[in-house]
C-alpha cells in the first residue's frame, strides 16, 4: 500500500532530495572548509615550532609581548579571545593575561572603599606586582591595559580613562561621562579641584561644575574638604595614593570629609 | 679624530676608547670633574654631555692634545645612551667612591704618549659578544614572529573567503559545517565574519564549558545566597583551575548557553550592565521583599550598610536595592553623603 507522505519510502525520498540539494550548494563550502582544516593543522605546527623557541621570551619580555599583540591586532587576530585558542594553548599567552585579570579584579576590590573604584594605572601596577611576589614575571602597563580591555566583557564596569598622559582605571559600574572625565583630568595635576578652578579652566557654569562634583562625591571617588582656606576642595583618593589617612575597613561607606 | 668610540664609566674614571683602534684610550679621573650638563638632541645634532673639568694637575699623564683653550669636554652620543649615562655619571660624581676605595690595577703606559687599557679590553670584548648574542636572539625572535604572522594572516584571508561563500549560498550550509567553521575561528581567535558574533559563541567547547560550570558553581552559589557576579565567578573558577584558564569571553559565552541547555543556573543582566549568575531556584524578586523588611526595620540603609547586614558584596547589594526601587518598594535619597534607600511610603500609604 502506498500512503502519501508517510512510510519508509517517503522518508527515503526526502533524504535523497535533501542530499541532492546539499550536494549542489555546499560542495564549494565543503572544499574550502577542508582546505581550512588542513591549513589550520599546518599553522598549528608552525606555532608549535615558534613556541618551542620563543615561549619563554613571551613570558619574560614585555617588549616582545607588546610586539606580538600589535601584530596580532594588525592582521585581525585576537590571541586572548579564548583559552581554547591555539595562541593560549601553545604560547601560554592566555594564562598570563587571564591570571593578570584575576589579580586586577582583586586589587581593585580591595581598594574600592578608599578610592571609590578609580585607581591610577601606576598604582594598579605597583599593587599587582606586590601581590605577584619577587619571583613572578614582570608586568608592563601595556599588559595591564590589555587584560582590563578583556575584563570589560564581564559587565563589572571596567573602563579606562585617559588623564594627564596616563590612565585611570575604573572598576565599578558608575556612569562617568565626558564631563566627569574632564574634571578628573583637571584634578590630576594636584590631586584636587575646586569649583572656582573648573569655572576658570573649563568655562563652565557653577551649577554644571557642582553637579559633576556631587556625582563623583556620591560615587565615593571624591572626598570633600570643606575646611579648605579659600573654597571647598574636592580631593580624589585615586590621584594621591600615598596620602591616605587611616585605612577604613573595606566596603565601609565613604561618608564625608577627610581634610 | 676622536670620532667613533665607546664610553666607559668606573668608580674612579671616565674612559673613552676608539672603536676601531682598541689601543687608543683616553681617561679622565672623576675627581677632575667640576660639574656636568646635558645638551638635548636636535635636528642634525646628537645629544651631548658636557663635562667641565678642573685645570689639569702638573703630573697628569700625556693625552691626545698638549693643551686646549677649553675647560670642558663634550661627549656626543650619536646613537643612544645619553640619558642613562648622564644618570650614572651624576651618581658616581655625587657618591665620590674614588675617595674611599683604593684604585684596582694601576694602569700606567710603558710607552710615553699613549695609554694602554689592558684589563678593560677583555671586559669590553665580553660585553660586545653578549650584546651581539642578545641582539641576534632578539632579531631572530622578531624574524620568526613576522613569519608566523604572515601565515596567520593567510588564515584570516581564508576565513573571510569562506564567510563570503557562506553568505552567497544562504542556507545551503549545514549546521555541522557551521559548527566546524566556528570552531576553526575559535582556534585562530578570528571574529566570525558572517554573523559578527563575539568570538566562539555557540561552539561545542562553550556548551561543554557551560555544563562544567553548572557543576562547579552549584555549591559556591548556595553558600552565597544563590547569586554571584560574573567577576566573582571568573576569579573563583580561574583560581581553582590554576592552569588553562578561561578567558572572560569564554566565561560569558558559556554562561549565555546555560538557559538553553536547561541547566540549573542562569545568566542575568541588570539594567546597570552588571552580570550575575543565579541558581534557577533563586528568585531575586522574592529577595526584594526580604530587603524591604530589612530596610524598614532600620528606617533607611545605604548599599554599604545593607551589604554588611546581610553579608553580601556591595555590588550585588546595590543591585538588589535598585531592583526594589524599580519595583516601587523603595525610594532613594541621593545626597553627597551617599545613596540612601527608604521604604516607599507613597506606595504603602496611598
Coordinates of C-alpha atoms in Angstrom, one line a residue:
Chain A
X1 CA 0.0 0.0 0.0
X2 CA 1.0 3.4 -0.7
X3 CA 0.1 6.2 1.7
X4 CA 1.0 9.7 0.9
X5 CA 3.9 11.3 2.7
X6 CA 4.3 8.5 5.3
X7 CA 6.4 5.4 5.4
X8 CA 9.9 4.3 4.7
X9 CA 9.6 5.2 1.0
X10 CA 8.7 8.8 1.7
X11 CA 11.4 9.2 4.2
X12 CA 14.0 7.8 1.9
X13 CA 12.8 10.1 -0.9
X14 CA 13.0 13.1 1.4
X15 CA 16.5 12.2 2.4
X16 CA 17.5 11.8 -1.3
X17 CA 16.2 15.3 -2.1
X18 CA 17.9 16.8 0.8
X19 CA 21.2 15.1 -0.1
X20 CA 20.9 16.3 -3.8
X21 CA 20.1 19.9 -2.6
X22 CA 23.0 19.8 -0.2
X23 CA 25.3 18.4 -2.8
X24 CA 24.8 21.2 -5.2
X25 CA 25.1 24.1 -2.7
X26 CA 27.7 23.0 -0.2
X27 CA 30.3 21.4 -2.4
X28 CA 32.1 24.7 -2.5
X29 CA 31.9 25.3 1.2
X30 CA 32.9 21.8 2.0
X31 CA 36.0 22.1 -0.2
X32 CA 37.0 25.3 1.5
X33 CA 36.4 24.0 5.0
X34 CA 38.5 21.0 4.2
X35 CA 41.2 23.3 3.0
X36 CA 40.9 25.4 6.1
X37 CA 41.1 22.4 8.3
X38 CA 44.4 21.3 6.6
X39 CA 45.9 24.8 6.7
X40 CA 44.9 25.0 10.3
X41 CA 46.9 21.9 11.1
X42 CA 49.9 23.4 9.2
X43 CA 49.6 26.6 11.1
X44 CA 49.4 24.8 14.4
X45 CA 52.7 23.1 13.6
X46 CA 54.3 26.4 12.8
X47 CA 53.0 27.8 16.0
X48 CA 54.3 24.9 17.9
X49 CA 57.8 25.4 16.4
X50 CA 57.6 29.1 17.3
X51 CA 56.5 28.3 20.8
X52 CA 59.3 25.8 21.4
X53 CA 61.9 28.5 20.6
X54 CA 60.2 31.7 21.9
X55 CA 57.6 30.8 24.5
X56 CA 60.0 31.9 27.3
X57 CA 60.6 35.2 25.5
X58 CA 56.9 36.0 25.5
X59 CA 56.6 35.2 29.2
X60 CA 59.7 37.2 30.2
X61 CA 59.7 40.2 27.9
X62 CA 57.0 42.9 28.0
X63 CA 58.5 44.4 24.8
X64 CA 58.2 41.1 22.9
X65 CA 54.6 40.7 24.2
X66 CA 53.8 44.2 23.0
X67 CA 55.2 43.5 19.6
X68 CA 53.3 40.2 19.4
X69 CA 50.0 41.8 20.4
X70 CA 50.3 44.7 18.0
X71 CA 51.0 42.3 15.1
X72 CA 48.0 40.2 16.0
X73 CA 45.8 43.2 16.1
X74 CA 47.1 44.4 12.7
X75 CA 46.1 41.2 11.0
X76 CA 42.8 40.8 12.7
X77 CA 43.5 38.1 15.2
X78 CA 42.7 38.2 19.0
X79 CA 45.1 35.8 20.8
X80 CA 43.2 36.4 24.0
X81 CA 39.7 35.7 22.8
X82 CA 39.6 32.2 24.1
X83 CA 41.6 29.9 26.4
X84 CA 40.8 27.2 23.9
X85 CA 42.5 29.1 21.0
X86 CA 45.9 28.0 19.6
X87 CA 47.7 31.0 20.9
X88 CA 46.6 30.4 24.5
X89 CA 47.2 26.7 24.3
X90 CA 50.7 26.8 22.7
X91 CA 52.2 30.1 23.7
X92 CA 50.6 30.3 27.1
X93 CA 49.7 33.9 26.4
X94 CA 46.2 33.3 27.6
X95 CA 47.1 32.2 31.1
X96 CA 49.4 35.1 31.6
X97 CA 46.6 37.7 30.8
X98 CA 43.7 35.8 32.3
X99 CA 45.6 35.4 35.6
X100 CA 46.5 39.1 35.5
X101 CA 42.8 39.8 35.1
X102 CA 42.1 37.9 38.4
X103 CA 44.8 39.9 40.1
X104 CA 43.5 43.2 38.8
X105 CA 40.0 42.4 40.0
X106 CA 41.2 41.5 43.4
X107 CA 43.4 44.7 43.8
X108 CA 40.5 46.9 42.7
X109 CA 38.1 45.3 45.0
X110 CA 40.5 45.6 48.0
X111 CA 41.0 49.3 47.4
X112 CA 37.5 50.3 46.3
X113 CA 36.5 51.5 49.8
X114 CA 39.3 54.1 49.6
X115 CA 39.1 55.3 46.1
X116 CA 35.5 54.6 45.0
X117 CA 36.6 52.3 42.2
X118 CA 39.1 54.6 40.5
X119 CA 42.8 53.9 40.5
X120 CA 45.8 55.2 38.5
X121 CA 47.5 52.7 36.2
X122 CA 50.7 53.3 38.2
X123 CA 49.2 52.4 41.5
X124 CA 47.5 49.4 40.0
X125 CA 50.8 48.2 38.5
X126 CA 52.5 48.6 41.9
X127 CA 49.9 46.7 43.8
X128 CA 49.7 43.9 41.3
X129 CA 53.4 43.5 41.2
X130 CA 53.4 43.5 45.0
X131 CA 50.8 40.7 45.1
X132 CA 52.7 38.7 42.5
X133 CA 55.8 38.4 44.6
X134 CA 59.5 38.7 44.0
X135 CA 59.9 35.8 41.5
X136 CA 57.0 36.5 39.3
X137 CA 57.3 37.8 35.7
X138 CA 57.4 41.4 35.0
X139 CA 54.1 43.1 34.1
X140 CA 54.1 46.2 32.0
X141 CA 51.4 48.9 31.8
X142 CA 50.5 47.7 28.4
X143 CA 49.9 44.2 29.8
X144 CA 47.5 45.6 32.3
X145 CA 45.6 47.6 29.7
X146 CA 45.1 44.6 27.6
X147 CA 43.9 42.5 30.5
X148 CA 41.5 45.2 31.5
X149 CA 40.1 45.5 28.0
X150 CA 39.3 41.8 28.2
X151 CA 37.6 42.2 31.6
X152 CA 35.1 44.7 30.3
X153 CA 33.0 41.9 28.9
X154 CA 32.2 40.7 32.4
X155 CA 29.9 43.7 32.9
X156 CA 31.5 44.9 36.1
X157 CA 32.1 48.4 34.7
X158 CA 35.8 48.1 33.9
X159 CA 36.9 51.0 31.9
X160 CA 40.0 53.1 31.1
X161 CA 40.0 56.9 31.4
X162 CA 43.0 58.9 29.9
X163 CA 44.3 61.6 32.3
X164 CA 47.4 63.7 32.1
X165 CA 49.4 61.3 30.0
X166 CA 48.5 58.2 31.9
X167 CA 45.3 56.4 32.7
X168 CA 42.7 56.0 35.4
X169 CA 41.2 52.5 35.7
X170 CA 37.5 52.3 36.7
X171 CA 36.3 49.1 38.2
X172 CA 32.7 49.9 39.2
X173 CA 29.6 50.3 37.1
X174 CA 29.3 54.0 37.9
X175 CA 28.4 56.1 34.9
X176 CA 31.2 58.5 34.0
X177 CA 30.5 60.7 31.1
X178 CA 32.7 63.3 29.3
X179 CA 32.1 65.9 31.9
X180 CA 33.3 63.7 34.7
X181 CA 36.3 62.6 32.7
X182 CA 37.3 66.2 32.0
X183 CA 37.1 67.2 35.7
X184 CA 39.2 64.2 36.6
X185 CA 41.8 65.3 34.0
X186 CA 41.8 68.8 35.5
X187 CA 42.3 67.4 39.0
X188 CA 45.1 65.1 38.0
X189 CA 47.9 67.7 38.5
X190 CA 47.3 68.5 42.1
X191 CA 45.0 65.6 43.2
X192 CA 42.1 68.0 43.9
X193 CA 40.0 70.6 42.2
X194 CA 37.6 73.4 43.2
X195 CA 34.5 74.8 41.7
X196 CA 36.4 78.0 41.0
X197 CA 39.1 76.2 39.1
X198 CA 36.6 74.4 37.0
X199 CA 34.9 77.7 36.2
X200 CA 38.2 79.3 35.2
X201 CA 39.8 76.5 33.2
X202 CA 36.7 74.9 31.6
X203 CA 34.5 77.9 31.4
X204 CA 31.5 76.1 32.9
X205 CA 28.6 77.5 34.9
X206 CA 28.8 76.9 38.7
X207 CA 25.7 74.6 38.5
X208 CA 27.3 72.3 36.0
X209 CA 30.5 72.0 38.0
X210 CA 28.6 71.3 41.2
X211 CA 26.6 68.6 39.6
X212 CA 29.6 66.8 38.3
X213 CA 31.5 67.1 41.6
X214 CA 28.4 65.9 43.6
X215 CA 28.1 62.8 41.4
X216 CA 31.8 62.0 42.0
X217 CA 31.3 62.5 45.7
X218 CA 28.3 60.2 45.8
X219 CA 30.2 57.5 44.0
X220 CA 32.9 57.7 46.6
X221 CA 35.5 58.8 44.1
X222 CA 35.9 62.3 45.5
X223 CA 36.2 63.4 49.1
X224 CA 35.2 66.9 50.3
X225 CA 37.4 69.2 52.3
X226 CA 35.0 71.9 53.4
X227 CA 37.6 73.4 55.7
X228 CA 40.0 74.4 52.9
X229 CA 41.0 78.1 53.2
X230 CA 39.7 79.7 50.0
X231 CA 36.9 77.5 48.9
X232 CA 35.9 73.8 49.4
X233 CA 38.3 71.4 47.7
X234 CA 37.3 68.1 46.1
X235 CA 40.1 65.5 46.5
X236 CA 40.4 62.3 44.5
X237 CA 42.0 59.5 46.5
X238 CA 42.9 57.7 43.3
X239 CA 45.2 60.5 42.4
X240 CA 47.2 60.6 45.6
X241 CA 47.6 57.1 47.0
X242 CA 50.4 57.9 49.4
X243 CA 48.3 60.5 51.3
X244 CA 45.5 58.2 52.5
X245 CA 44.7 58.5 56.2
X246 CA 43.6 55.6 58.4
X247 CA 42.6 52.5 56.5
X248 CA 38.9 52.1 57.0
X249 CA 37.5 48.6 56.7
X250 CA 37.0 47.6 53.1
X251 CA 33.4 48.0 51.9
X252 CA 32.7 50.7 54.5
X253 CA 30.5 53.7 53.5
X254 CA 32.6 56.7 52.1
X255 CA 31.0 59.3 54.4
X256 CA 32.4 62.7 54.1
X257 CA 35.4 65.0 54.8
X258 CA 38.9 63.8 55.2
X259 CA 40.8 67.0 55.2
Chain B
X1 CA 90.0 62.5 15.1
X2 CA 88.3 61.3 18.2
X3 CA 85.3 60.3 16.3
X4 CA 83.8 56.9 17.0
X5 CA 84.2 55.2 20.2
X6 CA 82.8 53.6 23.4
X7 CA 82.4 55.4 26.7
X8 CA 83.0 53.6 29.9
X9 CA 82.4 54.6 33.5
X10 CA 84.1 53.3 36.5
X11 CA 84.0 54.4 40.1
X12 CA 87.2 56.3 39.5
X13 CA 87.4 57.3 35.9
X14 CA 85.6 58.2 32.7
X15 CA 87.2 56.3 29.8
X16 CA 86.8 56.7 26.1
X17 CA 88.1 54.0 23.7
X18 CA 88.4 54.3 20.0
X19 CA 86.1 51.7 18.4
X20 CA 88.5 50.8 15.6
X21 CA 91.8 51.1 17.3
X22 CA 91.3 49.5 20.7
X23 CA 94.7 50.5 21.7
X24 CA 93.7 54.1 21.7
X25 CA 92.3 55.0 25.0
X26 CA 91.7 58.3 26.9
X27 CA 90.8 58.6 30.6
X28 CA 89.7 61.4 32.9
X29 CA 89.7 60.9 36.7
X30 CA 86.3 61.6 38.1
X31 CA 87.9 63.8 40.7
X32 CA 88.8 66.2 37.9
X33 CA 85.1 66.9 37.1
X34 CA 83.6 70.1 38.3
X35 CA 80.2 69.5 37.0
X36 CA 78.3 68.0 34.0
X37 CA 75.4 69.2 32.0
X38 CA 73.1 67.7 29.3
X39 CA 72.6 69.1 25.9
X40 CA 69.4 67.8 24.2
X41 CA 69.5 66.4 20.7
X42 CA 68.1 68.5 17.9
X43 CA 67.8 68.4 14.2
X44 CA 71.2 67.5 12.8
X45 CA 72.8 67.3 16.2
X46 CA 73.1 64.4 18.7
X47 CA 72.5 64.5 22.4
X48 CA 75.6 65.5 24.4
X49 CA 77.0 65.6 27.9
X50 CA 79.3 68.5 28.6
X51 CA 82.0 67.6 31.3
X52 CA 83.5 70.7 32.9
X53 CA 87.0 70.0 34.3
X54 CA 89.4 71.4 36.9
X55 CA 92.6 72.7 35.5
X56 CA 95.0 69.8 34.8
X57 CA 97.5 68.9 37.5
X58 CA 101.1 69.1 36.7
X59 CA 101.7 65.3 36.9
X60 CA 98.9 64.5 34.6
X61 CA 99.6 61.7 32.0
X62 CA 100.1 62.9 28.5
X63 CA 96.8 63.0 26.4
X64 CA 95.8 63.4 22.8
X65 CA 96.4 67.2 22.9
X66 CA 99.1 69.2 24.5
X67 CA 96.8 72.0 25.6
X68 CA 93.3 73.3 25.0
X69 CA 91.6 76.7 25.4
X70 CA 88.5 74.9 26.7
X71 CA 88.0 73.8 30.2
X72 CA 85.4 71.2 29.2
X73 CA 85.0 68.1 27.1
X74 CA 81.9 67.3 25.0
X75 CA 80.7 63.8 24.7
X76 CA 78.5 63.3 21.7
X77 CA 76.0 60.4 21.8
X78 CA 75.5 59.5 18.2
X79 CA 73.2 56.6 18.7
X80 CA 71.7 56.4 22.2
X81 CA 72.5 56.0 25.8
X82 CA 72.9 59.7 26.8
X83 CA 70.1 59.7 29.4
X84 CA 71.2 56.6 31.2
X85 CA 74.9 57.5 31.1
X86 CA 74.2 61.0 32.4
X87 CA 72.3 59.5 35.3
X88 CA 75.1 57.0 36.2
X89 CA 77.8 59.7 35.8
X90 CA 75.9 62.0 38.1
X91 CA 75.6 59.2 40.7
X92 CA 79.3 58.5 40.6
X93 CA 80.2 62.1 40.9
X94 CA 77.8 62.5 43.8
X95 CA 79.0 59.4 45.6
X96 CA 82.7 60.1 45.1
X97 CA 83.6 56.5 45.7
X98 CA 87.1 57.1 44.5
X99 CA 87.8 58.9 47.7
X100 CA 87.2 55.8 49.8
X101 CA 88.2 53.0 47.5
X102 CA 91.8 52.2 46.5
X103 CA 92.3 52.0 42.8
X104 CA 92.4 48.5 41.3
X105 CA 95.1 47.9 38.8
X106 CA 97.3 50.9 38.3
X107 CA 97.2 51.4 34.6
X108 CA 100.4 53.0 33.5
X109 CA 101.6 53.1 30.0
X110 CA 105.1 51.7 29.4
X111 CA 105.3 53.9 26.3
X112 CA 105.2 57.7 26.7
X113 CA 102.4 59.5 25.0
X114 CA 100.0 56.6 24.9
X115 CA 97.7 54.9 27.4
X116 CA 97.0 51.2 27.1
X117 CA 94.0 49.9 29.0
X118 CA 94.7 46.2 29.4
X119 CA 92.1 44.9 31.8
X120 CA 89.3 46.8 30.1
X121 CA 89.8 45.3 26.7
X122 CA 88.8 41.9 27.9
X123 CA 85.7 43.1 29.6
X124 CA 84.6 45.2 26.6
X125 CA 85.0 42.2 24.3
X126 CA 82.8 40.1 26.6
X127 CA 80.2 42.8 26.7
X128 CA 80.3 43.1 23.0
X129 CA 79.9 39.4 22.5
X130 CA 77.0 39.3 24.9
X131 CA 75.3 42.2 23.2
X132 CA 75.7 40.6 19.8
X133 CA 74.3 37.4 21.1
X134 CA 71.2 39.1 22.7
X135 CA 70.8 41.2 19.5
X136 CA 70.9 38.0 17.5
X137 CA 68.3 36.3 19.7
X138 CA 66.0 39.3 19.7
X139 CA 66.2 39.8 15.9
X140 CA 65.7 36.1 15.4
X141 CA 62.7 36.1 17.6
X142 CA 61.2 39.1 15.8
X143 CA 62.0 37.5 12.4
X144 CA 60.3 34.3 13.5
X145 CA 57.4 36.3 14.8
X146 CA 57.0 38.1 11.5
X147 CA 57.0 34.9 9.5
X148 CA 54.4 33.4 11.9
X149 CA 52.2 36.4 11.5
X150 CA 52.3 36.1 7.7
X151 CA 50.9 32.6 8.0
X152 CA 48.3 33.8 10.5
X153 CA 47.3 36.5 8.0
X154 CA 46.7 33.8 5.4
X155 CA 44.3 32.0 7.7
X156 CA 42.4 35.3 8.3
X157 CA 42.1 35.8 4.5
X158 CA 40.9 32.2 4.0
X159 CA 38.2 32.6 6.7
X160 CA 36.9 35.8 5.1
X161 CA 36.7 34.0 1.8
X162 CA 34.8 31.1 3.3
X163 CA 32.5 33.6 5.0
X164 CA 31.7 35.2 1.7
X165 CA 30.9 31.9 0.2
X166 CA 28.6 31.2 3.0
X167 CA 26.8 34.5 2.6
X168 CA 26.3 33.8 -1.1
X169 CA 24.9 30.4 -0.6
X170 CA 22.4 31.4 2.1
X171 CA 21.0 28.4 4.0
X172 CA 22.9 25.8 1.9
X173 CA 25.5 25.2 4.5
X174 CA 24.6 22.6 7.1
X175 CA 24.6 23.0 10.8
X176 CA 27.5 20.7 11.1
X177 CA 29.6 22.8 8.8
X178 CA 28.7 26.0 10.7
X179 CA 29.8 24.4 13.9
X180 CA 33.1 23.3 12.3
X181 CA 33.7 26.8 10.9
X182 CA 33.0 28.4 14.3
X183 CA 35.5 26.1 16.0
X184 CA 38.2 26.9 13.4
X185 CA 37.6 30.6 14.0
X186 CA 37.8 29.9 17.8
X187 CA 41.2 28.3 17.4
X188 CA 42.6 31.2 15.5
X189 CA 41.0 33.9 17.5
X190 CA 39.2 35.3 14.5
X191 CA 35.8 37.1 14.9
X192 CA 33.0 35.4 13.0
X193 CA 32.9 37.4 9.7
X194 CA 29.4 36.1 8.8
X195 CA 27.4 37.0 11.9
X196 CA 29.9 39.4 13.6
X197 CA 29.1 37.5 16.8
X198 CA 31.5 37.6 19.7
X199 CA 34.3 35.1 19.4
X200 CA 33.4 31.5 19.6
X201 CA 29.8 31.9 20.7
X202 CA 27.8 28.7 20.5
X203 CA 30.6 26.3 19.9
X204 CA 30.9 22.8 21.3
X205 CA 33.6 24.0 23.6
X206 CA 31.3 26.5 25.2
X207 CA 28.5 24.0 25.5
X208 CA 30.8 21.7 27.5
X209 CA 32.1 24.5 29.5
X210 CA 28.5 25.6 30.4
X211 CA 27.8 22.1 31.7
X212 CA 31.1 22.1 33.7
X213 CA 30.2 25.4 35.2
X214 CA 26.9 24.2 36.4
X215 CA 28.6 21.5 38.3
X216 CA 31.4 23.7 39.7
X217 CA 29.2 26.7 40.8
X218 CA 26.3 24.9 42.5
X219 CA 27.8 24.9 46.0
X220 CA 29.5 28.3 45.8
X221 CA 26.2 29.8 44.8
X222 CA 24.3 28.1 47.6
X223 CA 26.9 29.5 50.0
X224 CA 26.4 33.0 48.7
X225 CA 22.7 33.3 48.8
X226 CA 22.1 31.9 45.3
X227 CA 23.7 34.8 43.4
X228 CA 27.2 35.8 42.3
X229 CA 28.6 38.5 40.0
X230 CA 30.3 37.3 36.8
X231 CA 33.6 38.8 38.0
X232 CA 33.3 36.7 41.2
X233 CA 32.7 33.6 39.1
X234 CA 35.7 34.5 36.8
X235 CA 38.0 34.7 39.8
X236 CA 36.6 31.6 41.5
X237 CA 36.8 29.4 38.5
X238 CA 40.3 30.5 37.4
X239 CA 41.8 30.4 40.8
X240 CA 40.5 26.8 41.1
X241 CA 41.9 25.9 37.7
X242 CA 45.4 27.2 38.1
X243 CA 46.3 26.4 34.5
X244 CA 44.5 26.5 31.2
X245 CA 42.4 29.4 32.5
X246 CA 39.2 30.7 30.9
X247 CA 39.2 33.9 29.1
X248 CA 36.5 36.4 30.1
X249 CA 34.8 35.8 26.7
X250 CA 34.8 32.1 27.2
X251 CA 33.0 32.6 30.5
X252 CA 30.4 34.9 29.1
X253 CA 29.8 32.8 26.0
X254 CA 29.4 29.7 28.1
X255 CA 27.0 31.4 30.5
X256 CA 24.9 32.6 27.7
X257 CA 24.1 29.0 26.9
X258 CA 23.1 28.0 30.4
X259 CA 19.4 28.7 30.0
X260 CA 19.0 27.0 26.6
X261 CA 20.8 23.9 27.9
X262 CA 18.3 23.7 30.7
X263 CA 21.0 23.8 33.4
X264 CA 20.1 24.7 37.0
X265 CA 21.8 28.1 36.7
X266 CA 21.1 31.2 34.6
X267 CA 22.8 34.4 33.5
X268 CA 21.1 37.6 34.3
X269 CA 21.9 41.1 33.2
X270 CA 20.8 44.1 35.4
X271 CA 19.9 47.5 33.9
X272 CA 23.3 48.8 35.1
X273 CA 25.1 46.2 32.9
X274 CA 26.2 44.2 35.9
X275 CA 26.0 40.5 35.0
X276 CA 25.3 37.8 37.5
X277 CA 24.8 34.0 37.7
X278 CA 21.8 32.9 39.7
X279 CA 20.5 29.5 40.7
X280 CA 17.3 28.7 38.9
X281 CA 15.7 28.3 42.2
X282 CA 16.8 31.8 43.2
X283 CA 14.2 34.5 42.9
X284 CA 15.6 38.0 43.1
X285 CA 12.2 39.5 43.3
X286 CA 11.4 37.5 46.4
X287 CA 14.7 38.6 47.9
X288 CA 13.5 42.2 47.3
X289 CA 10.6 41.6 49.7
X290 CA 13.0 40.5 52.3
X291 CA 15.2 43.5 51.6
X292 CA 12.2 45.8 52.1
X293 CA 11.7 44.3 55.5
X294 CA 15.3 44.9 56.4
X295 CA 15.3 48.5 55.2
X296 CA 12.0 49.2 57.1
X297 CA 13.4 47.8 60.3
X298 CA 16.4 50.1 60.1
X299 CA 14.5 53.1 58.8
X300 CA 16.9 53.6 55.9
X301 CA 20.0 51.9 54.5
X302 CA 22.8 52.6 52.1
X303 CA 24.1 49.8 49.8
X304 CA 27.2 49.5 52.1
X305 CA 25.1 49.2 55.3
X306 CA 22.8 46.7 53.7
X307 CA 25.7 44.7 52.3
X308 CA 27.2 44.4 55.8
X309 CA 24.0 43.5 57.5
X310 CA 23.0 40.8 55.0
X311 CA 26.5 39.6 54.2
X312 CA 26.6 40.3 50.5
X313 CA 29.0 42.1 48.3
X314 CA 28.3 45.8 47.9
X315 CA 27.9 45.4 44.2
X316 CA 25.0 42.9 44.5
X317 CA 23.5 44.7 47.5
X318 CA 23.2 47.8 45.4
X319 CA 21.6 45.9 42.5
X320 CA 19.0 44.4 44.9
X321 CA 18.1 47.8 46.3
X322 CA 17.9 49.3 42.8
X323 CA 15.6 46.5 41.8
X324 CA 13.5 47.1 44.9
X325 CA 13.3 50.8 43.9
X326 CA 12.4 49.8 40.3
X327 CA 9.6 47.7 41.7
X328 CA 8.4 50.6 43.7
X329 CA 9.1 49.2 47.2
X330 CA 11.9 51.7 48.0
X331 CA 12.7 55.2 47.1
X332 CA 16.0 57.0 47.2
X333 CA 17.6 60.0 48.8
X334 CA 20.6 60.8 46.8
X335 CA 22.8 63.3 48.7
X336 CA 26.6 63.9 48.8
X337 CA 26.6 61.6 51.8
X338 CA 25.7 58.7 49.7
X339 CA 22.8 57.0 48.2
X340 CA 20.3 56.0 50.9
X341 CA 17.1 53.9 50.4
X342 CA 13.9 54.3 52.3
X343 CA 10.7 52.3 52.2
X344 CA 8.4 53.9 49.7
X345 CA 5.7 55.3 51.8
X346 CA 4.0 56.8 48.8
X347 CA 3.1 53.3 47.7
X348 CA 2.1 51.9 51.1
X349 CA 0.2 54.8 52.4
X350 CA -1.8 55.7 49.3

